[in-house]
Short mmCIF file of C-alpha atoms in Angstrom, two decimals:
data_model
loop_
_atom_site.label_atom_id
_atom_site.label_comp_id
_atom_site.label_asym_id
_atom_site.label_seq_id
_atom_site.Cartn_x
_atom_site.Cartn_y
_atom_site.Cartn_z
CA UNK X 231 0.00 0.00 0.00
CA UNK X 232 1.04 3.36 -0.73
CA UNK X 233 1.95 5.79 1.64
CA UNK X 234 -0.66 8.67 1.84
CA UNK X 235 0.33 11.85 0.57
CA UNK X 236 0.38 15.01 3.09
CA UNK X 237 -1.86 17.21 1.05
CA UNK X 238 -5.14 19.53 1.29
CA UNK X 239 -7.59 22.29 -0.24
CA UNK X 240 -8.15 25.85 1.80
CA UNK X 241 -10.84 28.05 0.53
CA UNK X 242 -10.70 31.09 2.27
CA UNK X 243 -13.08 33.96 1.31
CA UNK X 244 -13.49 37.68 2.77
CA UNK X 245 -14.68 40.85 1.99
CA UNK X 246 -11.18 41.84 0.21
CA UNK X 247 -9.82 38.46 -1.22
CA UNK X 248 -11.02 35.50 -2.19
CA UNK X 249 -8.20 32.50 -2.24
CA UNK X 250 -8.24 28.91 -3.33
CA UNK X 251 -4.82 26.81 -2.27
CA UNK X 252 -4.50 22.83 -2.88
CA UNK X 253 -1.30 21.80 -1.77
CA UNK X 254 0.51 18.07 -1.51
CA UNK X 255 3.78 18.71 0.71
CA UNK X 256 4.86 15.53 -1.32
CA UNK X 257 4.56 16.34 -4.90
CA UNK X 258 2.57 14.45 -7.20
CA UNK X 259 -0.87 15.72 -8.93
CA UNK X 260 -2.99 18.51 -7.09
CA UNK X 261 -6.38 19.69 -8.56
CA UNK X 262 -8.82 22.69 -7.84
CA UNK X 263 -11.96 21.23 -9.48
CA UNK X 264 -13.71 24.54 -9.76
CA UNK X 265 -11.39 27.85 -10.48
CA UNK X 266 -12.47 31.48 -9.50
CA UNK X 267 -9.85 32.74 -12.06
CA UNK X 268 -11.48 34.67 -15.30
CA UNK X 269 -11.43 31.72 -18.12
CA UNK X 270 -8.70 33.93 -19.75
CA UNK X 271 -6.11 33.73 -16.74
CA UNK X 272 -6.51 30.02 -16.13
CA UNK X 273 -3.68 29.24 -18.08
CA UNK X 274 -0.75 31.74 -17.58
CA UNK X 275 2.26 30.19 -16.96
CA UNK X 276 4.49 32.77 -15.73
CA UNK X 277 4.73 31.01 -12.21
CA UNK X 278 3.57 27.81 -13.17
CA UNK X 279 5.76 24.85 -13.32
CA UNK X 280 4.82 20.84 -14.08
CA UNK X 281 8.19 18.94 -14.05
CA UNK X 282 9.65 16.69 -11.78
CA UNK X 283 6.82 15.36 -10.10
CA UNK X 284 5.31 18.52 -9.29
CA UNK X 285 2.42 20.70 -10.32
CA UNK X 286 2.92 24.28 -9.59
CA UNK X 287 0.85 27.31 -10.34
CA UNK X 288 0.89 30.50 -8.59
CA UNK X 289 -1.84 33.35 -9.49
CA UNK X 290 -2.28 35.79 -7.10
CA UNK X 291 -2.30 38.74 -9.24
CA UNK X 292 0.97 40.34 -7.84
CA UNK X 293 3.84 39.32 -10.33
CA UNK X 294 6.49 39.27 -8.10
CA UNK X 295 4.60 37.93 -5.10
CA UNK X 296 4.03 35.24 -7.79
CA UNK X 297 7.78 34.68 -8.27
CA UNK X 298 8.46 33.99 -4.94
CA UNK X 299 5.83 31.59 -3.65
CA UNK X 300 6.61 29.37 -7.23
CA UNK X 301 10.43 29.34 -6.34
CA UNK X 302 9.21 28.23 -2.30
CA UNK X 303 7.07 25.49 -3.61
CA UNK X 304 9.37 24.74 -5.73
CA UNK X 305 12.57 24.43 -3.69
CA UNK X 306 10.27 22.94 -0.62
CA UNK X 307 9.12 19.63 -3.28
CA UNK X 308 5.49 20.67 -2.90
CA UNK X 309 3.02 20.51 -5.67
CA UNK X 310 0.22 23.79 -5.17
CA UNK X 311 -1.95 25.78 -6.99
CA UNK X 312 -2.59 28.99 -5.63
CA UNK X 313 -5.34 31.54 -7.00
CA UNK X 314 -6.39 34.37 -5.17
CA UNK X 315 -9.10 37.04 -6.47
CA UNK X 316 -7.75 40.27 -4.19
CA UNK X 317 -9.02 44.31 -3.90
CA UNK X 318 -5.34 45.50 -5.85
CA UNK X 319 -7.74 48.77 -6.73
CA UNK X 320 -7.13 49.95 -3.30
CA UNK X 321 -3.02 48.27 -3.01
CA UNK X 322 -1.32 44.71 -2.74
CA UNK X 323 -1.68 44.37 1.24
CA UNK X 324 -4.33 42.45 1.65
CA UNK X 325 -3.66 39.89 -1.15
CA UNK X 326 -0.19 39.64 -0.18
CA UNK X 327 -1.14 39.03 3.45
CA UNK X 328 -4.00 36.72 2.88
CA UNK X 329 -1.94 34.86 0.54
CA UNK X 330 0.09 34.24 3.59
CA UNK X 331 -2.41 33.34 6.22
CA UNK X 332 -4.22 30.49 3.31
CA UNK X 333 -1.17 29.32 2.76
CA UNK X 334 -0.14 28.86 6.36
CA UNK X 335 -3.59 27.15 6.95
CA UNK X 336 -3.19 24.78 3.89
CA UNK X 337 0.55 24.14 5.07
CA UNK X 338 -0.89 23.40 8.58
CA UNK X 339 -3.35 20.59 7.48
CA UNK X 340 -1.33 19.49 4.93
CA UNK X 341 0.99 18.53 7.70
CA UNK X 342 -1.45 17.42 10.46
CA UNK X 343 -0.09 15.94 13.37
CA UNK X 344 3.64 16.51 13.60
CA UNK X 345 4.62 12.58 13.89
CA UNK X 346 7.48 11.26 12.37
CA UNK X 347 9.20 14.12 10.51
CA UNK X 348 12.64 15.48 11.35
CA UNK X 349 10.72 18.89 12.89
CA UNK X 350 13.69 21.07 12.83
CA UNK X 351 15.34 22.37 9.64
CA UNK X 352 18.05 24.88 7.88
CA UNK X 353 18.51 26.52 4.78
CA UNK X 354 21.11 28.19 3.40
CA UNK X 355 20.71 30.04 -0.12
CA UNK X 356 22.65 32.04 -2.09
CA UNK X 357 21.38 34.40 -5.88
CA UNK X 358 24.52 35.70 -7.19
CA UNK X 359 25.40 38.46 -4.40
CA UNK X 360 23.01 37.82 -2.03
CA UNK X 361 22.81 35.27 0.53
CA UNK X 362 20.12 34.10 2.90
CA UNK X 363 19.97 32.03 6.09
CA UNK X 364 16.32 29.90 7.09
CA UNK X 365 16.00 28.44 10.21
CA UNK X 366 12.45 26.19 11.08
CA UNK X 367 10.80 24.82 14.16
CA UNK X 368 7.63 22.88 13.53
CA UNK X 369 6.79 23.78 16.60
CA UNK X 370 3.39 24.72 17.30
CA UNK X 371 4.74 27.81 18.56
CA UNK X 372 3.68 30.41 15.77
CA UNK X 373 6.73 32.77 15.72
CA UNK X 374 8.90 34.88 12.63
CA UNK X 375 11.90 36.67 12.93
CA UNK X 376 12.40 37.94 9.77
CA UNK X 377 15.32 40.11 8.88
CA UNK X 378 16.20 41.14 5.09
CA UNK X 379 17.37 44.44 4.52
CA UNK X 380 15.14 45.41 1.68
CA UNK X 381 15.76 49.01 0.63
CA UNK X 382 13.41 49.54 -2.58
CA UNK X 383 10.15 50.73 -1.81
CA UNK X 384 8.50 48.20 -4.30
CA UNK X 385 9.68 44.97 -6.31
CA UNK X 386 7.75 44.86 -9.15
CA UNK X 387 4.13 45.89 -8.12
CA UNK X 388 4.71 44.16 -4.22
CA UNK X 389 5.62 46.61 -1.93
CA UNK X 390 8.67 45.58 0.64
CA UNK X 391 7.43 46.42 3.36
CA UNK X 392 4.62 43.28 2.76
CA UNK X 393 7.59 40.69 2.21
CA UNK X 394 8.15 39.89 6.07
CA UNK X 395 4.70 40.49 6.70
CA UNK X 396 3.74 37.61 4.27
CA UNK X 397 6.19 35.49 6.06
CA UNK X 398 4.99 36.54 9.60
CA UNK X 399 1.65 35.76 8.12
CA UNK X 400 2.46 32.49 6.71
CA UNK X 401 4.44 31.39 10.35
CA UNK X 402 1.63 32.30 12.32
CA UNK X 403 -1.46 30.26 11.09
CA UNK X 404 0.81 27.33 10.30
CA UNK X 405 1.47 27.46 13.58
CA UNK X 406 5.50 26.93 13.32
CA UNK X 407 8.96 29.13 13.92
CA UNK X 408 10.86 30.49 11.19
CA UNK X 409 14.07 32.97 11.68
CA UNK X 410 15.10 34.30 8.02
CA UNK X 411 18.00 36.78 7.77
CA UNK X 412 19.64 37.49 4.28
CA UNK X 413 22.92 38.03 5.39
CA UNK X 414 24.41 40.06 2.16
CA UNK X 415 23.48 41.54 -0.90
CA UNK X 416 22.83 44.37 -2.51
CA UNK X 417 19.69 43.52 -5.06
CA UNK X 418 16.65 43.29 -3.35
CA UNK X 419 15.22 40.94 -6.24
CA UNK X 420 18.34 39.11 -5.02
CA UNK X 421 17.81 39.24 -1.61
CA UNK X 422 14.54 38.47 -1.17
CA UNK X 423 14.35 35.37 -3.64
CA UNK X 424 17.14 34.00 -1.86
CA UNK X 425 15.33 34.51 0.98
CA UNK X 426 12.50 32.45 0.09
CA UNK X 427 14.30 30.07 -1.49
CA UNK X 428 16.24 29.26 1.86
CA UNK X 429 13.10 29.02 3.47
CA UNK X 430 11.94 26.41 1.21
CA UNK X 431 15.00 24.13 2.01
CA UNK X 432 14.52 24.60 5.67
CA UNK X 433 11.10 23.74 5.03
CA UNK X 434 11.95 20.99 2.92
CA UNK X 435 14.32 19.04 5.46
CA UNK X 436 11.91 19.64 8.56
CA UNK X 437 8.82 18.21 7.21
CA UNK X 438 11.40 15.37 6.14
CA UNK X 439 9.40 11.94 6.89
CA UNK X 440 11.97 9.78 9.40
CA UNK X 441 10.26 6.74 8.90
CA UNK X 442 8.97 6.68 12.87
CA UNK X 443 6.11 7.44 14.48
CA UNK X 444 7.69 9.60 16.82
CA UNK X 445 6.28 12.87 18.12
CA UNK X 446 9.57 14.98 18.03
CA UNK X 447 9.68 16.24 21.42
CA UNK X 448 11.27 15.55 24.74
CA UNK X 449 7.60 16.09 26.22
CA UNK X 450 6.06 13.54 23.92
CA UNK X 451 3.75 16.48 22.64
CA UNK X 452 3.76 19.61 20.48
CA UNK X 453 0.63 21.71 21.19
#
């Protein structure tokens, strides 16, 4: 019998976004069955990816916000589809932090009970001049330290100031502790993706499946 695949489907709907997010932390085939994406922005691929086993498509309506959660899911093995309908008339905060929170609540019962998986994990990544340190504690202990030195007032049409936030976001309501620091650089494209891409590889070893049954704690619980 094969083993079952960490995976799961957030719908999370306000007054200022509506968000869809099916996730598998394992690769393999994901599926929204019905989209809220306009029939004409179904299929743009500039953060979509199907190769290697996984199925990745990012649409949140923020290009560079985009960017970055394609190269996390990418870098952490997961396969996800991500659309999010958000109020960008007014500006890109509460897509970007929405985008955060679903995707801290799919990551969170994607996971379920943390049994058997390595709980702790680094990352290390470096773009070019930039370099970036992750550090992750599935801890249920929601917590970010987040630390990048971004100087430009906007990437692309996501505002800087939003890039920790949508970390903080993302730590809190999956309910885990991340530290990321990008340690030097002087692009903030740089900087950032690096920064995300070291969180995927922290990400990546600490929701690594030991083979036990183990709840990774010296007080046999993590709540």
């Amino acid at each position: 019998m094969s083993e079952q695949r960490r995976e799961a489907f957030i719908k999370r709907d306000t007054n200022e976004t509506k968000i869809q997010i099916a996730i598998s932390l394992d690769g393999g085939p994901v599926n929204i069955t019905n989209s809220i994406l306009p029939a004409t922005n179904q299929f743009e691929d500039h953060a979509a990816q199907y190769t290697g086993g996984q199925q990745i498509n990012v649409q949140t309506g923020i290009g560079f916000l985009d960017h970055m959660l394609h190269a996390l899911a990418k870098h952490s093995g997961w396969s996800i589809l991500i659309e999010c309908i958000g109020d960008l008339h007014i500006d890109d905060h509460h897509t970007s932090e929405d985008v955060g929170i679903a995707l801290g609540l799919a990551f969170n019962k994607a996971l379920g009970p943390i049994k058997g998986v390595k709980r702790f994990g680094h990352g290390f990544a470096p773009l070019d001049e930039a370099l970036s340190r992750a550090v992750v504690d599935l801890s249920n202990r929601p917590y970010a330290v987040i630390d990048l030195g971004l100087k430009r007032e906007k990437i692309g049409d996501l505002s800087t100031e939003m890039i920790p936030h949508i970390l903080e976001s993302f730590a809190q309501s999956a309910s885990i502790t991340i530290h990321v620091d990008c340690l030097r650089g002087f692009n903030d494209h740089h900087r950032a993706e690096s920064a995300f891409k070291a969180l995927a590889i922290a990400i990546r070893e600490a929701t690594f499946k030991t083979g036990k049954d183990d709840v990774p704690s010296t007080k046999g619980v993590l709540s």
